[in-house]
Coordinates of C-alpha atoms in Angstrom, one line a residue:
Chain D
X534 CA -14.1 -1.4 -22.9
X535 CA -13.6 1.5 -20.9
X536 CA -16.8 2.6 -18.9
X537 CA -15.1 5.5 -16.8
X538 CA -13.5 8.1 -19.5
X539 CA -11.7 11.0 -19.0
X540 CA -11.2 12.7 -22.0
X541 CA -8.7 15.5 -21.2
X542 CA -5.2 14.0 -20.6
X543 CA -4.2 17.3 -19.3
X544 CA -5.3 20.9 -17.7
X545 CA -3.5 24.0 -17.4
X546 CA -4.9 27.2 -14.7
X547 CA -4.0 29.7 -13.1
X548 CA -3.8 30.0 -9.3
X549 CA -6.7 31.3 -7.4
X550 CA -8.9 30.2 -10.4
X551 CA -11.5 27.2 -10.8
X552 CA -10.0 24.0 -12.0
X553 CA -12.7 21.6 -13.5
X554 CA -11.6 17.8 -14.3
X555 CA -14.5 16.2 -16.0
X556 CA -15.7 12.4 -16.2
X557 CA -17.9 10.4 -18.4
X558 CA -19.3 6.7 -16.9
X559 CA -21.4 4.2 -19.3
X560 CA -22.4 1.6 -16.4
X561 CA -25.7 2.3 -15.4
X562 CA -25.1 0.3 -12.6
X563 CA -22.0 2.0 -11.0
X564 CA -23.7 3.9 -7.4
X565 CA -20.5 5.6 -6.0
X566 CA -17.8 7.8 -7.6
X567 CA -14.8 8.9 -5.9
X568 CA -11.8 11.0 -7.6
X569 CA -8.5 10.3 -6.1
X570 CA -5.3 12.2 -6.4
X571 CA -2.1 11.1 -7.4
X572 CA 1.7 12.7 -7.4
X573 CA 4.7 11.6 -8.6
X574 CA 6.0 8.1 -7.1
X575 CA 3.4 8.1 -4.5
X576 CA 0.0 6.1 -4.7
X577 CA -3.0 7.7 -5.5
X578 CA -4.7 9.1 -2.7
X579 CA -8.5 9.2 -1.7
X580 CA -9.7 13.1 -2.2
X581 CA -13.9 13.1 -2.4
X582 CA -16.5 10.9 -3.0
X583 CA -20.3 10.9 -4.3
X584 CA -23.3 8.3 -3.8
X585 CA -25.8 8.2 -6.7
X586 CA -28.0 9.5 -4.3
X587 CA -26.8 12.4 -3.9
X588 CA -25.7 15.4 -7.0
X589 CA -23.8 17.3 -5.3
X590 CA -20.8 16.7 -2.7
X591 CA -18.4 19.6 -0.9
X592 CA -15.5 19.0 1.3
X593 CA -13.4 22.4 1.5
X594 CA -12.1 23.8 -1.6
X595 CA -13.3 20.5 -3.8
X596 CA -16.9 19.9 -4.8
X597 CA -18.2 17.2 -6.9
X598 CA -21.1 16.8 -8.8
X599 CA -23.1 13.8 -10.2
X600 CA -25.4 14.1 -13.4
X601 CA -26.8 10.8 -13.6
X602 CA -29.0 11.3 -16.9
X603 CA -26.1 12.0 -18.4
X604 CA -23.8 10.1 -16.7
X605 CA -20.9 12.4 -16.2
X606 CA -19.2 13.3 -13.0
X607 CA -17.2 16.9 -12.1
X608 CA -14.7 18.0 -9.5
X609 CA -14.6 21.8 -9.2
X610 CA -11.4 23.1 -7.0
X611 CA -11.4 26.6 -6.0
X612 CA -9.9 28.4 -5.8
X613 CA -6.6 26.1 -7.1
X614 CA -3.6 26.3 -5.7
X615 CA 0.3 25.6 -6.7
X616 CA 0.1 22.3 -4.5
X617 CA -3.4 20.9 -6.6
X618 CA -0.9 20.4 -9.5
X619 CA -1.2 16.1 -9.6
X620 CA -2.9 13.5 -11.4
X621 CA -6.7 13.4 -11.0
X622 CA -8.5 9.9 -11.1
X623 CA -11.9 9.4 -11.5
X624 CA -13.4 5.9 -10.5
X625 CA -17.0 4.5 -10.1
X626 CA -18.1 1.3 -8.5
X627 CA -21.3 -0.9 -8.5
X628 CA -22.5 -2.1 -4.5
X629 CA -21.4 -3.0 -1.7
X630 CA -20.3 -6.7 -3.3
X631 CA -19.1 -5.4 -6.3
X632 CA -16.8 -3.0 -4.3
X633 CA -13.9 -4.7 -5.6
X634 CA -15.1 -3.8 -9.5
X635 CA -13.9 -0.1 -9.2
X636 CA -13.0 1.2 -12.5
X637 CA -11.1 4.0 -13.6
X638 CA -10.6 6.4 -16.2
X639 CA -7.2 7.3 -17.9
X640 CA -6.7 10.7 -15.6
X641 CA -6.3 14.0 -15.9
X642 CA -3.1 16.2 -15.3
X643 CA -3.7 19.6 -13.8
X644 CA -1.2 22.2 -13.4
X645 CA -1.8 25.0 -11.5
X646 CA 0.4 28.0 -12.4
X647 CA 1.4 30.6 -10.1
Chain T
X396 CA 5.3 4.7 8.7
X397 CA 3.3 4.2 5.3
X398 CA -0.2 2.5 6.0
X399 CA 0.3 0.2 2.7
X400 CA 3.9 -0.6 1.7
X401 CA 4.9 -2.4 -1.5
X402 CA 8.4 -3.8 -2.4
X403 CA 10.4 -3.4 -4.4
X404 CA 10.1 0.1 -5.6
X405 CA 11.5 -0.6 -9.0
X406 CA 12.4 -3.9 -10.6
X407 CA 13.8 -4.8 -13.8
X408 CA 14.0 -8.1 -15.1
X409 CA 14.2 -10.0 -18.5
X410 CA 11.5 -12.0 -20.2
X411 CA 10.7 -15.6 -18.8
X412 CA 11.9 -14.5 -15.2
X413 CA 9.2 -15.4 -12.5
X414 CA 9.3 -12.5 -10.2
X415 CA 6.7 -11.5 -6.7
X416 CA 5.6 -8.2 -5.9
X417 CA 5.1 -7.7 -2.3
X418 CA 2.5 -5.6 -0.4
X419 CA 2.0 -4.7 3.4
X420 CA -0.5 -3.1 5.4
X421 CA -0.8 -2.1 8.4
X422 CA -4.6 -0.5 8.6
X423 CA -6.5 -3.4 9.3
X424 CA -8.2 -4.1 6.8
X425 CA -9.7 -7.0 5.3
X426 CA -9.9 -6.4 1.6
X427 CA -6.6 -6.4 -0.7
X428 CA -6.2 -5.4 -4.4
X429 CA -3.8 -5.6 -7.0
X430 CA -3.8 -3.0 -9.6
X431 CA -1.5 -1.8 -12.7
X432 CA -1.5 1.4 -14.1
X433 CA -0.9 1.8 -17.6
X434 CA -0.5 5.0 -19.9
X435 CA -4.0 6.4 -21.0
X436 CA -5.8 3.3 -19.8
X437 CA -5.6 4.3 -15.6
X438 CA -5.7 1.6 -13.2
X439 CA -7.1 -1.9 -14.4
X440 CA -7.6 -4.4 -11.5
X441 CA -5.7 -7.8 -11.6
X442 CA -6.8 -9.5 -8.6
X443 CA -8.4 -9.3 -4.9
X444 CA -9.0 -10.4 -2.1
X445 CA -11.8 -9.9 0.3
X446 CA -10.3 -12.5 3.0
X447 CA -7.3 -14.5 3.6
X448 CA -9.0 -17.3 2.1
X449 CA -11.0 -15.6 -0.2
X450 CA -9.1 -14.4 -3.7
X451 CA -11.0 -13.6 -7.0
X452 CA -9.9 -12.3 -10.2
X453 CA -10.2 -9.0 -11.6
X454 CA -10.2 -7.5 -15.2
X455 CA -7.1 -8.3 -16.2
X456 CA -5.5 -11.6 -14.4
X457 CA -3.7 -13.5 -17.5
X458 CA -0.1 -13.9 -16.5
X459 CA -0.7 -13.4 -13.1
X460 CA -1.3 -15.4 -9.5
X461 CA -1.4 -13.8 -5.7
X462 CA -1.4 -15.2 -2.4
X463 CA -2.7 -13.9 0.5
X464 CA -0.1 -15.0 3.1
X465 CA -2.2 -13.1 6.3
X466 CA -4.9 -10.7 6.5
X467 CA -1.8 -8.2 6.1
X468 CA 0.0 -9.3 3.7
X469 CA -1.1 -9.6 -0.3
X470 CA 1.9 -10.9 -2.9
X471 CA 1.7 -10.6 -6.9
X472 CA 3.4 -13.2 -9.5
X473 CA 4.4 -13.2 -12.6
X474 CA 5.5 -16.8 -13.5
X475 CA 6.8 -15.8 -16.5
X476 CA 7.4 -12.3 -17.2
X477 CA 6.7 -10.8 -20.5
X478 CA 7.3 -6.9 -22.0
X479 CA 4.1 -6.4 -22.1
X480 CA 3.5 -6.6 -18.0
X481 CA 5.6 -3.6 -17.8
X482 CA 3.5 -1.3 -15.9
X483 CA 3.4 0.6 -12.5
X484 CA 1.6 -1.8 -10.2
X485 CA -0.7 -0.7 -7.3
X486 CA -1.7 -2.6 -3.9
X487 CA -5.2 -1.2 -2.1
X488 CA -6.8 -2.2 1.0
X489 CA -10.3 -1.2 2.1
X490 CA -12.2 -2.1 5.0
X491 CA -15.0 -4.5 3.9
X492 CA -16.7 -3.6 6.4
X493 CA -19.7 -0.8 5.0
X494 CA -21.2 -0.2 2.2
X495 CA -19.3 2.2 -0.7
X496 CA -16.0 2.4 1.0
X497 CA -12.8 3.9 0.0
X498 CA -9.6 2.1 -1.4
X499 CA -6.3 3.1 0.5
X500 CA -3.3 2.8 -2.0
X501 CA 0.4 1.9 -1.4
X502 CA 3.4 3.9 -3.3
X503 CA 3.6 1.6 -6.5
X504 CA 6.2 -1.0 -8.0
X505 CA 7.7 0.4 -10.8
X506 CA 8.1 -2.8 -13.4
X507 CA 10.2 -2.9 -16.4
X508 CA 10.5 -6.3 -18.2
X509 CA 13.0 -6.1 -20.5

């Protein structure tokens, strides 16, 4: 079963613009969210992070924000740029025990066109 | 130098063949992962480790074994490889030392059982 879901495989806009990756949970129980990054042959890479307390988190040009009622997350990028083009993960994890269950959805690829 | 490093890069190898998975870091950190990534399902987690004598299993550990050789060092087995383990595998490290911490990835091994 998979409790993170990203449901767009892909995402195509323009430079300058917002980019919005979107990303559905179904585990109550998961407390932090984190998207990470990922380009081609390379690892995916920590971008931003959210606690269930919190609904909102900025860093820069990247913003995410928690719905908890209805369990969806969202990274907001603006304005995008040529270099955002990569896979975007979502994950979600339950405690500070459970760290180890972090769960992720499929991704989503953004391009960025100039 | 990369913080996690995983060899090989890419492997092929034929059905039946045991082969290891190496991975490497240099950050510190106490927790290890194994994770492999596969088309529209993202990253599914085969095994961890929070210490070198602590290793647990994740979602997805059938056809699998690890050994945590030192706090820096985390190998993946396949005794007997089969098509279906062809994926891109992931190593992670994390801290273990807060509460809702970050995974740091290494580049990937690129698998192809043939």
């Amino acid at each position: 079963d998979q409790q993170v879901k990203q449901n767009s495989p892909s995402l195509s806009v323009q430079e300058g613009r917002i980019s919005i990756l979107n990303c559905d949970y179904t585990n109550s129980m998961f407390d932090y969210f984190l998207w990470y990054k990922k380009y081609p042959a390379e690892g995916p890479t920590f971008l931003i992070s959210i606690s269930s307390i919190k609904d909102k988190n900025e860093d820069g040009r990247f913003t995410v924000f928690l719905n908890k009622s209805a369990k969806h997350l969202s990274l907001h990028i603006v304005p995008s740029q040529p270099g955002d083009s990569a896979v975007y993960f979502c994950a979600a994890s339950a405690g500070y025990w459970n760290n180890n269950d972090m769960r992720f959805g499929a991704g989503t690829r953004l391009t960025v066109k100039p | 130098d990369a913080d996690v490093t995983q060899t090989p890069r890419n492997r092929i190898t034929k059905t039946g063949k045991r082969i290891m998975l190496e991975c490497s870091q240099t950050k510190g950190h106490d927790r290890m992962y194994w994770y492999r990534q596969d088309p529209g399902l993202g990253l599914r987690l085969i095994y961890y480790s929070f210490d070198v004598k602590d290793i647990n299993k994740g979602e997805i550990s059938d056809g699998y074994s690890v050994s945590r050789q030192a706090q820096a060092k985390f190998s993946l087995s396949l005794e007997s490889a089969i098509p279906n383990q062809t994926a891109l595998y992931f190593c992670a490290t994390s801290p273990g030392r807060r509460y809702q911490e970050t995974q740091y990835f290494g580049p990937g091994t690129r698998l192809l059982v043939l």
